[in-house]
Amino acid sequence: MDHFIKSFLESLVLEQGRSQNTASAYKMDLNQFDDFLSSSGFEPTDWAEVSAQDVDDYKTHLRRRELTENSVSRKVSAIKSFFSYLAGEGIIGRAVLEGVETPPRNRAKPKFLSEQEINSLIEQTQKGNSPLEIRNRAMVELAYASGLTSNELVSLNLQDIHTHEGYLLCDGKYDRNRRIPVHDQACAAVLAYIENSRPFFAKKSQDKRGKALFLNLSGERMTRQGFWLVLKNLVRAAGLAEDISPRTLRQSFAAHLINGGAPVKEVQSLLGHAERTTVYYTKEAHPRAKVEIN
């Protein structure tokens, strides 16, 4: 039975393009389900012997352990994905798969800032012209202009940003490469950082090739934690809610584009949610595109 779990996990990574972290999480969930079957006195020699009722019993077991419904849903989803793989391989019948119901998940309502709050946040980065402030301004402007995750933002290299042409290239998760248009205001902030601020940080850099776009005070590539701290300090200075995170900027980017009339599917593609991720939209649809550059 372990052989099929291993094959399934390899399929996740090699065929479906899922990350190693996702595969590791699925492995843990499936091993826990396997342990439950053994501990309950039922030790199947083949996955074909497992029924939808066994999964229902497992859900009851998880709830007795006081797991949240989201955790139960995630574990059942892993089992269901595995069963789908087994059905496709002819190991189990489709009837078993159809009999497994995934509990609904309680999804948190996305949090986003108003355009006025975004402007207040960016204004905090414009109160000085030190190398640090210029860098922070570029990071916040670009994060909100592109909808990148914090990991994607700090992973950008110099060659990925094309300020004169107005776009950036993002090597996202699942190998989904995206070409994201960036409005002039953000491009100007990034260009000012590259020309006037980055050389200050690069003096201490051990990266002789100088690949990383955003650097910290040690001359190393900026980390997700570093950007989170930058944003946290700016949020506090702007008097905004303390729970604002880099994800909030990403959700604000999406919400404001959709409110401005951008098609939902195109916004999803910009975020990296769709399979076809090279999309184009008018940069004028972004609220900050209307801001005059000083």
XYZ file of C-alpha atoms in Angstrom:
294
model
C 0.000 0.000 0.000
C 2.914 2.344 0.699
C 3.965 1.838 -2.910
C 0.785 3.525 -4.141
C 1.195 6.460 -1.779
C 4.726 6.964 -3.067
C 3.560 6.783 -6.680
C 0.765 9.247 -5.968
C 3.149 11.751 -4.388
C 5.511 11.478 -7.352
C 2.537 12.131 -9.636
C 1.666 15.249 -7.646
C 5.111 16.749 -8.162
C 6.105 15.493 -11.605
C 2.763 15.494 -13.419
C 0.632 18.036 -11.593
C 3.449 20.458 -10.776
C 2.628 20.641 -7.068
C 5.332 21.718 -4.652
C 7.385 19.436 -2.423
C 5.742 21.090 0.584
C 2.310 20.085 -0.709
C 3.513 16.528 -1.342
C 4.924 16.343 2.195
C 1.614 17.526 3.661
C -0.307 14.933 1.611
C 2.110 12.232 2.720
C 1.539 13.072 6.372
C -2.253 13.087 5.936
C -2.293 9.762 4.090
C 0.041 8.107 6.582
C -2.217 9.257 9.410
C -5.210 7.744 7.631
C -3.285 4.512 7.132
C -2.379 4.497 10.849
C -6.055 5.015 11.742
C -7.079 1.996 9.666
C -4.493 -0.152 11.433
C -5.315 1.117 14.930
C -9.037 0.531 14.398
C -8.404 -3.193 13.862
C -8.866 -3.049 10.107
C -5.605 -3.742 8.292
C -6.348 -3.865 4.564
C -3.809 -5.509 2.316
C -4.989 -3.433 -0.645
C -6.531 0.028 -1.034
C -9.411 -1.597 -2.931
C -10.614 -2.937 0.424
C -11.060 0.570 1.837
C -14.564 2.021 1.587
C -16.202 5.424 1.813
C -17.522 4.329 5.221
C -13.949 3.978 6.442
C -13.340 7.614 5.488
C -16.521 8.658 7.314
C -15.289 6.807 10.410
C -11.987 8.644 10.088
C -13.773 12.001 9.939
C -15.608 11.105 13.144
C -12.280 10.135 14.710
C -10.726 13.486 13.743
C -13.638 15.444 15.182
C -13.377 13.540 18.437
C -9.787 14.746 18.594
C -11.301 18.260 18.346
C -9.659 19.159 15.061
C -11.140 22.185 13.322
C -13.452 21.643 10.369
C -10.821 23.223 8.117
C -8.261 20.634 9.271
C -10.730 17.784 8.759
C -11.587 19.131 5.309
C -7.913 19.363 4.344
C -7.173 15.783 5.413
C -10.247 14.407 3.635
C -9.311 16.368 0.502
C -5.902 14.665 0.541
C -7.579 11.248 0.820
C -10.019 12.101 -1.945
C -7.195 13.228 -4.245
C -5.404 9.969 -3.505
C -8.554 7.944 -4.203
C -8.978 9.806 -7.498
C -5.448 8.780 -8.434
C -6.149 5.159 -7.458
C -9.373 5.154 -9.474
C -7.496 6.478 -12.485
C -4.986 3.635 -12.087
C -7.801 1.098 -11.844
C -6.924 0.163 -8.246
C -10.304 1.107 -6.779
C -13.737 1.713 -8.243
C -15.179 5.154 -8.884
C -18.060 4.351 -6.506
C -15.728 4.633 -3.506
C -14.527 8.055 -4.662
C -18.077 9.312 -5.208
C -19.063 8.196 -1.724
C -16.457 10.384 -0.019
C -17.810 13.813 0.884
C -15.436 16.629 1.772
C -16.611 18.791 4.694
C -17.073 22.461 3.753
C -14.232 24.756 4.734
C -14.719 27.993 6.613
C -12.815 30.358 4.403
C -11.702 33.615 5.932
C -13.078 36.681 4.206
C -10.299 38.333 2.190
C -9.040 41.543 3.793
C -8.090 44.494 1.665
C -7.369 48.166 2.120
C -9.262 51.055 0.608
C -7.488 53.169 -1.987
C -7.231 55.936 0.609
C -5.533 53.555 3.066
C -3.119 52.399 0.367
C -2.242 56.015 -0.369
C -1.687 56.674 3.354
C 0.654 53.692 3.491
C 2.657 54.805 0.462
C 2.831 58.360 1.796
C 4.801 56.983 4.745
C 7.492 55.839 2.316
C 7.709 59.290 0.740
C 8.705 61.226 3.854
C 12.419 60.864 3.252
C 14.992 60.027 0.622
C 17.464 57.844 2.469
C 18.535 54.627 0.686
C 16.328 52.691 3.105
C 13.251 54.826 2.457
C 13.763 54.711 -1.315
C 13.995 50.917 -1.161
C 10.914 50.590 1.038
C 8.954 52.868 -1.293
C 9.895 50.722 -4.289
C 8.944 47.485 -2.522
C 5.528 48.704 -1.381
C 4.729 50.352 -4.717
C 5.736 47.241 -6.649
C 3.924 44.833 -4.306
C 0.663 46.742 -4.704
C 1.204 47.334 -8.440
C 1.793 43.666 -9.260
C -0.084 41.534 -6.728
C 3.018 39.425 -6.105
C 3.274 37.249 -3.016
C 5.959 38.327 -0.539
C 8.076 35.356 -1.615
C 7.745 36.294 -5.284
C 8.601 39.907 -4.513
C 11.841 39.168 -2.665
C 12.768 36.511 -5.251
C 12.855 39.038 -8.091
C 16.182 39.539 -9.824
C 17.345 42.647 -11.627
C 16.752 40.996 -14.977
C 13.089 40.377 -14.113
C 12.050 44.021 -13.914
C 11.715 46.044 -17.127
C 10.966 49.573 -15.967
C 11.178 51.251 -19.376
C 8.814 48.744 -20.990
C 6.534 48.672 -17.953
C 6.394 45.030 -16.927
C 8.043 42.375 -14.781
C 8.566 38.650 -15.169
C 7.647 36.407 -12.265
C 8.698 32.795 -11.864
C 5.764 31.718 -9.724
C 4.691 28.535 -7.994
C 3.986 25.408 -10.035
C 6.416 26.794 -12.655
C 3.756 29.249 -13.779
C 5.702 32.114 -15.294
C 3.824 35.390 -15.489
C 4.405 38.614 -17.357
C 2.792 41.324 -15.240
C 2.309 44.878 -16.490
C 3.430 47.548 -14.007
C 2.175 51.137 -14.107
C 4.543 54.102 -14.463
C 4.353 55.189 -10.829
C 5.709 51.872 -9.554
C 8.275 51.629 -12.363
C 9.595 55.067 -11.452
C 9.929 54.046 -7.790
C 11.814 50.878 -8.713
C 14.078 52.718 -11.153
C 14.912 55.329 -8.493
C 15.814 52.506 -6.122
C 18.023 50.739 -8.686
C 19.893 53.914 -9.620
C 20.084 55.767 -6.297
C 19.607 53.298 -3.467
C 20.585 49.764 -4.436
C 24.304 50.640 -4.895
C 24.366 51.636 -1.202
C 23.176 48.173 -0.139
C 25.243 46.362 -2.773
C 28.534 47.594 -1.229
C 28.301 44.839 1.370
C 26.887 42.195 -0.945
C 28.586 38.815 -1.199
C 26.655 38.160 -4.397
C 29.275 39.313 -6.894
C 26.909 38.712 -9.798
C 24.429 41.161 -8.245
C 21.310 39.223 -9.177
C 18.853 40.097 -6.404
C 16.657 43.143 -6.978
C 15.911 44.032 -3.359
C 18.778 43.947 -0.844
C 18.910 44.320 2.934
C 21.405 46.290 5.016
C 23.874 43.385 4.869
C 23.846 43.456 1.082
C 21.996 40.142 0.931
C 18.706 39.362 -0.759
C 15.759 40.757 1.163
C 13.779 38.059 2.992
C 10.039 37.634 3.393
C 10.454 38.328 7.104
C 12.400 41.484 6.284
C 9.661 42.806 4.020
C 7.015 41.905 6.596
C 8.905 43.976 9.182
C 9.216 46.911 6.775
C 5.485 46.799 6.093
C 4.643 46.427 9.787
C 6.574 49.595 10.660
C 4.959 51.551 7.824
C 1.495 50.345 8.826
C 2.064 51.484 12.399
C 3.350 54.886 11.240
C 0.293 55.313 8.991
C -2.065 54.488 11.865
C -3.621 51.543 10.028
C -4.851 48.219 11.423
C -2.042 46.172 12.948
C -3.047 42.942 11.168
C -2.130 44.235 7.697
C 0.323 41.884 5.970
C 1.946 41.511 2.532
C -1.030 39.313 1.649
C -3.288 42.303 2.334
C -1.504 44.257 -0.425
C -2.014 41.323 -2.790
C -5.715 41.108 -1.973
C -6.065 44.875 -2.288
C -4.458 44.728 -5.745
C -7.026 42.146 -6.859
C -10.031 43.860 -5.280
C -9.199 47.277 -6.705
C -8.649 45.952 -10.224
C -11.948 44.075 -10.167
C -13.746 47.124 -8.765
C -12.205 49.091 -11.629
C -13.726 46.739 -14.188
C -10.882 44.281 -14.857
C -12.187 40.780 -15.752
C -12.017 38.368 -12.818
C -10.253 35.680 -14.865
C -7.521 38.084 -15.930
C -6.964 39.178 -12.346
C -6.765 35.527 -11.281
C -4.180 34.959 -13.973
C -2.149 37.930 -12.784
C -2.185 36.400 -9.310
C -0.973 33.072 -10.709
C -4.208 31.186 -10.066
C -4.922 30.141 -13.641
C -3.119 27.709 -15.901
C -2.579 30.274 -18.635
C -0.760 33.027 -16.846
C 0.700 35.289 -19.517
C -1.976 37.975 -19.648
C -2.215 41.600 -20.575
C -4.476 44.276 -19.170
C -4.449 48.028 -19.473
C -2.170 49.469 -16.811
C -4.570 52.385 -16.550
C -6.984 50.039 -14.728
C -4.762 50.204 -11.638
C -5.663 53.016 -9.173
C -2.024 54.121 -8.772
C -1.694 54.517 -12.543
C -3.708 57.704 -12.182
C -1.284 59.246 -9.688
C 0.940 61.938 -11.119
C 4.701 61.308 -10.808
C 6.523 64.156 -9.100
